[in-house]
Structure formats: C-alpha cells, structure tokens
Coordinates of C-alpha atoms in Angstrom, one line a residue:
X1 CA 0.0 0.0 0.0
X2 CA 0.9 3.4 -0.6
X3 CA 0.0 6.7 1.3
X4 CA 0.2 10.0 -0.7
X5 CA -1.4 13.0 0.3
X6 CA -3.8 15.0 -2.3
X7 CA -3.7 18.6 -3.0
X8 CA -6.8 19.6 -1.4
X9 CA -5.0 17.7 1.8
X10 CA -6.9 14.5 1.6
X11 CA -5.2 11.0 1.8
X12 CA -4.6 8.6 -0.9
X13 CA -3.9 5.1 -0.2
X14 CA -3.0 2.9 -3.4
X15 CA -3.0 -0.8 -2.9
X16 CA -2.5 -3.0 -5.7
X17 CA -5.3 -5.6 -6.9
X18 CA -3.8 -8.8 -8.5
X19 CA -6.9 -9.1 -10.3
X20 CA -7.2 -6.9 -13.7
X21 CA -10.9 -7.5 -13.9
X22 CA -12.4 -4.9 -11.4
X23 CA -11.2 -1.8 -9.5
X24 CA -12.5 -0.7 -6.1
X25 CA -13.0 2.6 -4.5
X26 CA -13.7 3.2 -0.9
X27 CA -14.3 7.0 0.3
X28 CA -14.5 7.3 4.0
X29 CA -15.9 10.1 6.2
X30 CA -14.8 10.6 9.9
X31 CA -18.2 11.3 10.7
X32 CA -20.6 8.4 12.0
X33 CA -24.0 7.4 13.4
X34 CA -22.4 9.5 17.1
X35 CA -22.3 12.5 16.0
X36 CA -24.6 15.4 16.1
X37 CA -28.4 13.2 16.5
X38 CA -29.1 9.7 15.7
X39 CA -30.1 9.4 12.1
X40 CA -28.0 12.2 10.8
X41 CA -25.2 10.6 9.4
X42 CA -27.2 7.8 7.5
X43 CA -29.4 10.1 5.9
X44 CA -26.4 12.7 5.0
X45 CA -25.2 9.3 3.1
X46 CA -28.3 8.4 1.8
X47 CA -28.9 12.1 0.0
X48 CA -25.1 12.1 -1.0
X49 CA -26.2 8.9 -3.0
X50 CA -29.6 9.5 -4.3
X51 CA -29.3 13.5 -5.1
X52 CA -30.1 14.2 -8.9
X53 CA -31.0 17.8 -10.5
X54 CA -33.4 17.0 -13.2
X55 CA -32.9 20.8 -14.0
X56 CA -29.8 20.1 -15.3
X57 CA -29.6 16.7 -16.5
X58 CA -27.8 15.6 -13.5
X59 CA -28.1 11.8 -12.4
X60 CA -27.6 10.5 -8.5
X61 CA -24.0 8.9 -7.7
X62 CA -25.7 5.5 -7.9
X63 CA -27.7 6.1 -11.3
X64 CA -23.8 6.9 -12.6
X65 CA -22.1 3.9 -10.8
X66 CA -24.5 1.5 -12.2
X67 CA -24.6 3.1 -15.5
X68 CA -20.6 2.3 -15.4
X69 CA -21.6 -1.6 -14.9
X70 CA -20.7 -0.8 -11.2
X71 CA -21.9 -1.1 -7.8
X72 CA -21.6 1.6 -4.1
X73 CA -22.8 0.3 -1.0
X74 CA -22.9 2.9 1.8
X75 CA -21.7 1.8 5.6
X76 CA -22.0 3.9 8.1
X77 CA -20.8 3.5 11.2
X78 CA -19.9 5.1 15.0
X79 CA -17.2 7.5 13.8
X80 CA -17.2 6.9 10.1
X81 CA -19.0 6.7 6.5
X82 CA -17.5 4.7 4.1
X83 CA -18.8 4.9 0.2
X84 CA -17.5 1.8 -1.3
X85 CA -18.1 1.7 -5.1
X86 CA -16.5 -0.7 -7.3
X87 CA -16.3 -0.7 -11.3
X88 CA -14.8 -2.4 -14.1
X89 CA -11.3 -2.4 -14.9
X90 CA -10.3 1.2 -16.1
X91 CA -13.2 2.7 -15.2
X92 CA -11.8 3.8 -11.7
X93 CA -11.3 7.8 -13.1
X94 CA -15.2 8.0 -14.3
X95 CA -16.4 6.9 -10.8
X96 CA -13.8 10.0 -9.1
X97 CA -15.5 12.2 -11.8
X98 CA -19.0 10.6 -10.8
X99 CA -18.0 11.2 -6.6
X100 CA -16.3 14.5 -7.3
X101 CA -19.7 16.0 -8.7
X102 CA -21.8 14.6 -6.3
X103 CA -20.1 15.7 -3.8
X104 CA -20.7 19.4 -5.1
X105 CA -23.6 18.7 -6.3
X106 CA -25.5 17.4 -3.1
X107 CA -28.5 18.4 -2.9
X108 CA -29.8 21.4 -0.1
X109 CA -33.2 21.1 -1.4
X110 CA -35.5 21.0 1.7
X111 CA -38.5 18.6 -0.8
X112 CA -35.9 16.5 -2.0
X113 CA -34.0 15.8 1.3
X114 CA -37.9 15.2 2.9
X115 CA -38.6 12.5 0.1
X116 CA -35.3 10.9 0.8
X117 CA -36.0 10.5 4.2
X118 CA -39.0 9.2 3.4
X119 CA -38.0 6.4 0.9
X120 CA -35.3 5.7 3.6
X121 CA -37.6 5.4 6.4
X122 CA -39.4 2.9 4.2
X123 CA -36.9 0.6 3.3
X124 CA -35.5 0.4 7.2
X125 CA -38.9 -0.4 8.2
X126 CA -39.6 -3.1 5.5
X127 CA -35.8 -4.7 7.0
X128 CA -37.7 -4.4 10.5
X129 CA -40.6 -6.1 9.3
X130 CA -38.7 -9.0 7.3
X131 CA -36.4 -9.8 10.4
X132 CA -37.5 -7.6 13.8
X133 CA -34.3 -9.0 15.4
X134 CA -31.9 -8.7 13.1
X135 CA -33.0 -4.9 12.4
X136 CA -32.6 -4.8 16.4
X137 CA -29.4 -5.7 16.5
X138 CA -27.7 -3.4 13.7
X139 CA -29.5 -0.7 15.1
X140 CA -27.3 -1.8 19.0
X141 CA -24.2 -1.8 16.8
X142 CA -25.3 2.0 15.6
X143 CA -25.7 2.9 19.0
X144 CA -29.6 3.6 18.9
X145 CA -31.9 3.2 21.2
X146 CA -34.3 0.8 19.1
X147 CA -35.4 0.2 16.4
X148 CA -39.0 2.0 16.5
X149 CA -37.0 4.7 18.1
X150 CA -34.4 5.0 15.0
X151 CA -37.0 4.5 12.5
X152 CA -38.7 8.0 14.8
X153 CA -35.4 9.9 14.6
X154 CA -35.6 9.7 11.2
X155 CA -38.8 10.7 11.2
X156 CA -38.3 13.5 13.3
X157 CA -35.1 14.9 11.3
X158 CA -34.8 18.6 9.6
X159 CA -33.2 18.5 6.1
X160 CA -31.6 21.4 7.5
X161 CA -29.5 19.5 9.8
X162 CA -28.5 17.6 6.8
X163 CA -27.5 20.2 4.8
X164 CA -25.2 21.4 7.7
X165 CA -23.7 17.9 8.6
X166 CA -22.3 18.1 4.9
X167 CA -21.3 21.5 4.7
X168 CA -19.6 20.8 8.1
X169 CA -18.1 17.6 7.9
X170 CA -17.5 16.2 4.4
X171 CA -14.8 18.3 3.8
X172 CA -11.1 17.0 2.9
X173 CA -9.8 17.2 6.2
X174 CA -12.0 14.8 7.6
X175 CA -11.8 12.0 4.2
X176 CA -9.7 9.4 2.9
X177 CA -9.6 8.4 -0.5
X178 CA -8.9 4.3 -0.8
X179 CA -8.1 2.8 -4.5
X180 CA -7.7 -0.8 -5.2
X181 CA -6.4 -1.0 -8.5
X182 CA -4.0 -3.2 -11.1
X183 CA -2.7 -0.2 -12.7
X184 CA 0.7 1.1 -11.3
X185 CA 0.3 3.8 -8.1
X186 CA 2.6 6.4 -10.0
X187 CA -0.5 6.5 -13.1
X188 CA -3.3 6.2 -10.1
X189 CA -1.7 9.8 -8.5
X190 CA -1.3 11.7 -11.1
X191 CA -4.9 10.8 -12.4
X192 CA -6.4 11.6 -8.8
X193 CA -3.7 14.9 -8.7
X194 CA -3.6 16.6 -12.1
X195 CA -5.8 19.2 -13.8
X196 CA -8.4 21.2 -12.3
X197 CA -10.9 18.5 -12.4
X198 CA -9.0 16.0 -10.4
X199 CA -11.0 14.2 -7.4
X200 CA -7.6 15.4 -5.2
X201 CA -8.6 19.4 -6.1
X202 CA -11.9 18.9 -4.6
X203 CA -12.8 22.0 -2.6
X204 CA -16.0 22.6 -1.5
X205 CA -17.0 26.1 0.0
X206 CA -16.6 27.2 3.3
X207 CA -18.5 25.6 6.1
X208 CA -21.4 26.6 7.9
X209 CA -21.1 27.7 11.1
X210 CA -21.3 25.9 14.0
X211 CA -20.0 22.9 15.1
X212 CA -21.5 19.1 14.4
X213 CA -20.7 17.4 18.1
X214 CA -19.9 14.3 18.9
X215 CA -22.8 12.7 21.3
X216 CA -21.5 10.3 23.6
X217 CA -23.4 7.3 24.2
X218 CA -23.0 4.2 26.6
X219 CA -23.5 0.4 25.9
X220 CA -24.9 -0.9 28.5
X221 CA -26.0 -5.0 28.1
X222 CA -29.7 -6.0 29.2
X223 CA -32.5 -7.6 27.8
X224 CA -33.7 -5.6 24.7
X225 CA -37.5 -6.3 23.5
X226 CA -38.1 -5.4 19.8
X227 CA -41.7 -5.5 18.5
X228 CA -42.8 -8.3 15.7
X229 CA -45.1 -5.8 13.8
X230 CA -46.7 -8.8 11.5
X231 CA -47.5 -11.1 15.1
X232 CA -46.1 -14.0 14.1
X233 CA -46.8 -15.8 17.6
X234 CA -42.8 -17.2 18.2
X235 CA -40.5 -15.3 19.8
X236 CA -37.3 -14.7 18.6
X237 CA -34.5 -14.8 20.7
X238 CA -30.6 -13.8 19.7
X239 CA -27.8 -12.7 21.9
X240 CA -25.5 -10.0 21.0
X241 CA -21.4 -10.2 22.1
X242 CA -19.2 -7.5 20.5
X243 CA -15.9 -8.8 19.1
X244 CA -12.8 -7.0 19.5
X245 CA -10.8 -5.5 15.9
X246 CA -8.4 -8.8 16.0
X247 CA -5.5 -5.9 15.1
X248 CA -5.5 -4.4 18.4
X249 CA -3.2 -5.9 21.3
X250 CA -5.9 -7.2 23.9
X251 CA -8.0 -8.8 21.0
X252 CA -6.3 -12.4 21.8
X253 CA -7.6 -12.4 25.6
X254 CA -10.9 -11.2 24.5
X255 CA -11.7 -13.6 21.7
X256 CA -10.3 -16.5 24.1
X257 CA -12.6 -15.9 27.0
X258 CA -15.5 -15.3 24.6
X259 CA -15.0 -18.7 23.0
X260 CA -14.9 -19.8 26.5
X261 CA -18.2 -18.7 26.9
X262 CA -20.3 -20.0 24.6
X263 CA -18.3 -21.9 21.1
X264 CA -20.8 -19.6 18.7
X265 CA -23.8 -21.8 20.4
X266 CA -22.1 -25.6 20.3
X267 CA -20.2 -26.1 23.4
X268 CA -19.4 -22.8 25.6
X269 CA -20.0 -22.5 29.2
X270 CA -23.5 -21.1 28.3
X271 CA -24.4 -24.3 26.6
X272 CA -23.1 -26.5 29.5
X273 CA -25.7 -24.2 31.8
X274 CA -28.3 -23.9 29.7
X275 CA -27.7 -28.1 29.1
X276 CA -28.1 -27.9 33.2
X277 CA -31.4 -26.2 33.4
X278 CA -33.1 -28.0 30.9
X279 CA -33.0 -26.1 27.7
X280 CA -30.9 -28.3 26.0
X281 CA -33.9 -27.8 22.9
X282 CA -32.7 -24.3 22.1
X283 CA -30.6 -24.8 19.0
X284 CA -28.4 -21.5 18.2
X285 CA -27.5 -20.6 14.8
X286 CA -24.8 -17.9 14.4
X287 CA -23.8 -14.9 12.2
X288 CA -22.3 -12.0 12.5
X289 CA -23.0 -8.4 11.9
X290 CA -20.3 -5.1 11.6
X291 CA -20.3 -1.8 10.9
X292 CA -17.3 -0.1 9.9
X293 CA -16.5 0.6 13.6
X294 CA -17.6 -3.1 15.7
X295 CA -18.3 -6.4 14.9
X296 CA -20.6 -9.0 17.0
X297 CA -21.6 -12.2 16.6
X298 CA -25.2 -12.9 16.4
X299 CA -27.2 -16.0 17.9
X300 CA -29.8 -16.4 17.6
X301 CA -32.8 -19.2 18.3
X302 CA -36.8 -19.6 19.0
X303 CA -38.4 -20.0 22.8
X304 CA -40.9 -18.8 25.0
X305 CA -40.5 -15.8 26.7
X306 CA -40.2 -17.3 29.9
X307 CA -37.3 -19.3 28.4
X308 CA -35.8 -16.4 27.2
X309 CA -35.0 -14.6 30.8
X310 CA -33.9 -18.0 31.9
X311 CA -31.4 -17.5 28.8
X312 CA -30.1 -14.3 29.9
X313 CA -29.6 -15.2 33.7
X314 CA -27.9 -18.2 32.7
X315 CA -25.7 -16.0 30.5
X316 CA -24.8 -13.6 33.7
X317 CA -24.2 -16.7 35.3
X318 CA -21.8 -18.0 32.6
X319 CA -19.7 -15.0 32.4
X320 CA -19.5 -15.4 36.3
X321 CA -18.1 -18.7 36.4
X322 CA -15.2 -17.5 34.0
X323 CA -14.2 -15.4 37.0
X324 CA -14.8 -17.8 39.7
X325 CA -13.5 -20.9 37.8
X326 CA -10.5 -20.2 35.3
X327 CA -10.6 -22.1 32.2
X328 CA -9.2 -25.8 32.2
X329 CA -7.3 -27.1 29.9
X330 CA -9.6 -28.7 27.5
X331 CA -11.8 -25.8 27.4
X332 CA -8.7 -23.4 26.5
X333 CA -7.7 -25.5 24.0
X334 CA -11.3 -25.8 22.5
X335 CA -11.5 -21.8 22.7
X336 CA -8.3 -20.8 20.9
X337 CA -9.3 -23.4 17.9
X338 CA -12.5 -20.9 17.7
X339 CA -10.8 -17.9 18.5
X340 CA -8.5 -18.3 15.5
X341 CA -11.1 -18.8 13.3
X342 CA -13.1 -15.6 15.2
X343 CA -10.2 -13.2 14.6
X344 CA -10.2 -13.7 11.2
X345 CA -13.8 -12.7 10.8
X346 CA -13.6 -10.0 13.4
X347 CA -10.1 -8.2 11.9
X348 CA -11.7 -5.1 10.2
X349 CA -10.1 -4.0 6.6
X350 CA -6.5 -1.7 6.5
X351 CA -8.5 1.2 5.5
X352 CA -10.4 0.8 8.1
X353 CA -8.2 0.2 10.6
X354 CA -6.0 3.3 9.1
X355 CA -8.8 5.6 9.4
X356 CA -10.2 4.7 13.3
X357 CA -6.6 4.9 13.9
X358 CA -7.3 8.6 14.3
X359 CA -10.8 8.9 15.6
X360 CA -11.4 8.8 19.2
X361 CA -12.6 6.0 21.6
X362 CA -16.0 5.8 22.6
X363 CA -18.4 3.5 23.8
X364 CA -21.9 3.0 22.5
X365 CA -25.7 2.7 23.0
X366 CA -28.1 3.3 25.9
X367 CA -30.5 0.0 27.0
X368 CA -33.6 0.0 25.1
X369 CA -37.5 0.7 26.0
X370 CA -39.0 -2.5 26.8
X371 CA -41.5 -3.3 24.3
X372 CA -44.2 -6.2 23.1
X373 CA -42.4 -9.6 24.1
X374 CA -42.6 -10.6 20.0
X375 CA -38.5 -10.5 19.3
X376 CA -35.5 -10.1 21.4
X377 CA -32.4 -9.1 21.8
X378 CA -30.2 -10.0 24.5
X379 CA -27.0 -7.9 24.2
X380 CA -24.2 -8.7 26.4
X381 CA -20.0 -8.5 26.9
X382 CA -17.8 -10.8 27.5
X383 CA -16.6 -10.2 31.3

C-alpha cells in the first residue's frame, strides 16, 4: 500500500489488486452514526447517494455507478461513512469524476431531502418487518436506542440538519480516498492529482457555522425487546457479544474468554448451563453483523419468553463462572481453535483500521425501552 497525500489535503492510499478485472473505490468520512443526532449521518449518506438535479440533467452517484456496470454500497458507522463503489477495470477515473460532482452537487433542497427521508424510512422499516431482530441488532451496533426509536429519529429529522452535517463535515480534512487498483500507483496519482478536475482538487466552499458534536453514548447489556409488527406468535431470541478488531493488542484475551463462553452456540460455558437447566432444545444458529466501527456475533434461536429470561440469567451466570472458575485445559484449547477462526472474521479491513486509527474511543448505545415480548435481543460483553 501506498499513502500520498492530495492537494486539497486529503489521503490517498493505493493498494494494488492482483486481479485486472475490477477496480475498487472506498471513500471514508470521519463522521458516523455518534455524532450530532441519531439518524444524521445515514441520511447525510443516503442524499449524498440518491441527489439528482433533473434541472440540469444531472443523475444520482448510484444512477452513474450502475450506468458504469458498477456497484456503491454505503456503511456507516460510530465514527465513520464509508462509500465503497466498485467498477470495471479502467473505469476507476469516471467513478472519481462521478463522486467528485456529487459531492458538489449534493442536494440542499429541503423537498428532495424530505422525500429521501422518506423512501429511507421505508426501506429500514420493510428490513424491521422482514427480520424484527436482526433490524434490532444493527440498530445496538449504531448505537440507537431501538429500532422504533431509530426509525422516529428519522422521522423527526430537519433536512436542514442535513444540509449542515455536509457543509460541516464532508470536507477534505475529515476524508480518505482508498483505491484498489492493477494499474501502477505512480498513473493512479497523477490521475487523482492533475488538472483542475482532479478528485484530489476537490474543494468545497466554506462551512457553515457551527460545530457538528460528537454525542456520547454508553452500551450498557440487558435484555432488549423489539416488537414483531406482523405477530407471528414465536419469539425470537438472539444474543449479541461485540468482538474485538483482532488488530488491536488485547484482541487475543478477549476472543479466548469469549470462545470460552459459549463456542458460537455448540459447546461454551453457556451451553453447559443452559444443558443444566433443561433447555438443552434451544438450538443456536450464528452470524455475524459489523459496521465499519464493531463487529458481534449474532445467535440467535426460538423459545418462549419465559425461556428467554432463563437464557439471559444463565448468561450472567456463565460469564460469572469464568471469574470464579478459570478455564481448564480442554476448554482453553477448545476456545483458541475458535478464537483463531473468530479473529479472522472479526479483523476489520487496513482502510479501516488506518482511518479509526485517528478517531477517538467511545463506547456506545443506551439500553432500550422494553417493548411487546414478540423478538428479542439479548446484548451482552464478555466479562
């Protein structure tokens, strides 16, 4: 990889891509889902991808991907945004031209930001509807307060605010430019450097005033109830553990004592208690979710409500015993097979882990309001 800062002051990192087939662009934001109110940052995103001046011809930054046989996903995160957009082989320079000019062409109309918020508040709610705990959980790792809750911030959100959280913090100082590419870095630099039109001479106008704050929020584990809005009559049940970035020093201990605690649902000291009190029946199946910022593994399984606070004091319990009874041999041995395979999953990309190299720590998400038993979410840290 190679670092190379723009004119306008932004960060270039080059890496080479052995295949010759595709090229990759990644444009990250140190601004995330913590700063100024929840909702804020996905919908600054959101209108960044979908803004088009019919006026003037102009199509949205995904109308312009896609036309280039191309895809952008958005992510946002905590602390950061990340635009990842990815095109055929030497088409890399059209999608900078197509990102440059959406960037100065976002929109600051106060109809169009309202529909946008609209159409997004209708696709998060048709990802509540289609999987209530699933929805719950992303919204944990965003540090929401629930999903009903998020889908109401949303809601309650002036395109104004919008308008200023660009204005304020997409700006070059605060962005990283990532390119995967086969071409040679000295080519990639002086296409992204030269000539007025050159994504590294992007510079928007001055910012608003103000400032966009960072709002601290706190995790705190607990049970979390998120409503089934279709009443299926099963209640979903899924347990929530952050991972550690598998880069970062303590990340061994960590992913060690969380095998310990339950083997992704097969064999952990949950599943030893649980066996104990009966509940041997509740089959886990495991995922995991991430954000730019955290990863968690997911598990998730059906019971009865009662069963489910059983699940959760038995989890309390298991973390206990980790404290109270070290470890043996066996289980150590068990954990470090899965912790291996864990810190692969849970080591977050080099641009990534370049960019939250310079953003601040923070910890996330209040408990929830306890809502209809239909789906929960058990969220919980290793001790």
């Amino acid at each position: 990889m190679r670092v190379v800062p723009l004119p306008n002051g932004m960060p270039c990192y080059v890496t080479p891509e052995v295949r010759r087939g595709t090229e990759q662009i990644e444009f990250g934001v140190f601004a995330g889902s913590l700063f100024v109110a929840p909702g804020v940052a996905e919908l600054a995103a959101y209108t960044l991808l979908k803004s088009t001046d019919p006026t003037r011809s102009k199509r949205s930054l995904e109308q312009r991907i896609h036309q280039l046989g191309g895809s952008v996903e958005v992510r946002v995160g905590l602390t950061t945004t990340w635009f990842d957009i990815r095109v055929l082989g030497g088409r890399a320079q059209q999608a900078l031209t197509a990102l440059r000019e959406s960037l100065e062409n976002v929109t600051t109309s106060r109809t169009q930001i309202t529909r946008m918020r609209d159409e997004l508040v209708a696709e998060r709610t048709a990802q509540v509807v289609a999987d209530p705990v699933a929805a719950a959980a992303r919204v944990l790792l965003q540090a929401e307060q629930s999903t009903s809750a998020h889908l109401n911030a949303l809601l309650d959100l002036d395109p104004n605010s919008v308008v200023q959280f660009h204005s304020r913090l997409y700006r070059p100082g605060r962005t990283l430019l990532s390119i995967r590419t086969p071409r040679r870095a000295e080519q990639v630099l002086a296409t992204v450097s030269q000539g007025d039109q050159a994504f590294g001479r992007w510079a928007p106008p001055p910012p608003l005033p103000g400032q966009s704050a960072l709002v601290p929020r706190q995790f705190e584990p607990g049970l979390y109830w998120s409503e089934d809005v279709e009443q299926r009559g099963s209640t979903s049940c899924a347990i929530v553990l952050r991972l550690p970035d598998a880069t970062q020093p303590t990340a061994a201990e960590w992913l060690v004592l969380h095998a310990c605690l339950t083997l992704d649902g097969v064999g952990g000291r949950l599943e030893q208690l649980q066996d104990e009190a009966g509940l041997s029946h509740l089959q886990w199946d495991a995922r995991f979710e991430r954000t730019p910022d955290v990863q968690a593994l997911v598990m998730t399984t059906k019971a009865r409500p009662a069963e489910i606070v059983k699940v959760w004091q038995l989890l309390q319990r298991a973390r206990q015993s980790l404290v109270a009874v070290p470890p043996s041999r066996s289980e150590l041995q068990l954990a470090l097979k899965r912790a291996t395979l864990n810190a692969g999953l849970a080591e977050l990309t080099a641009t990534d882990s370049t960019f939250l190299a310079c953003s601040w720590p923070m910890t996330i998400a209040p408990p929830l309001s306890v809502r209809a038993p239909r789906a929960l979410v058990c969220t919980a840290l290793p001790s």
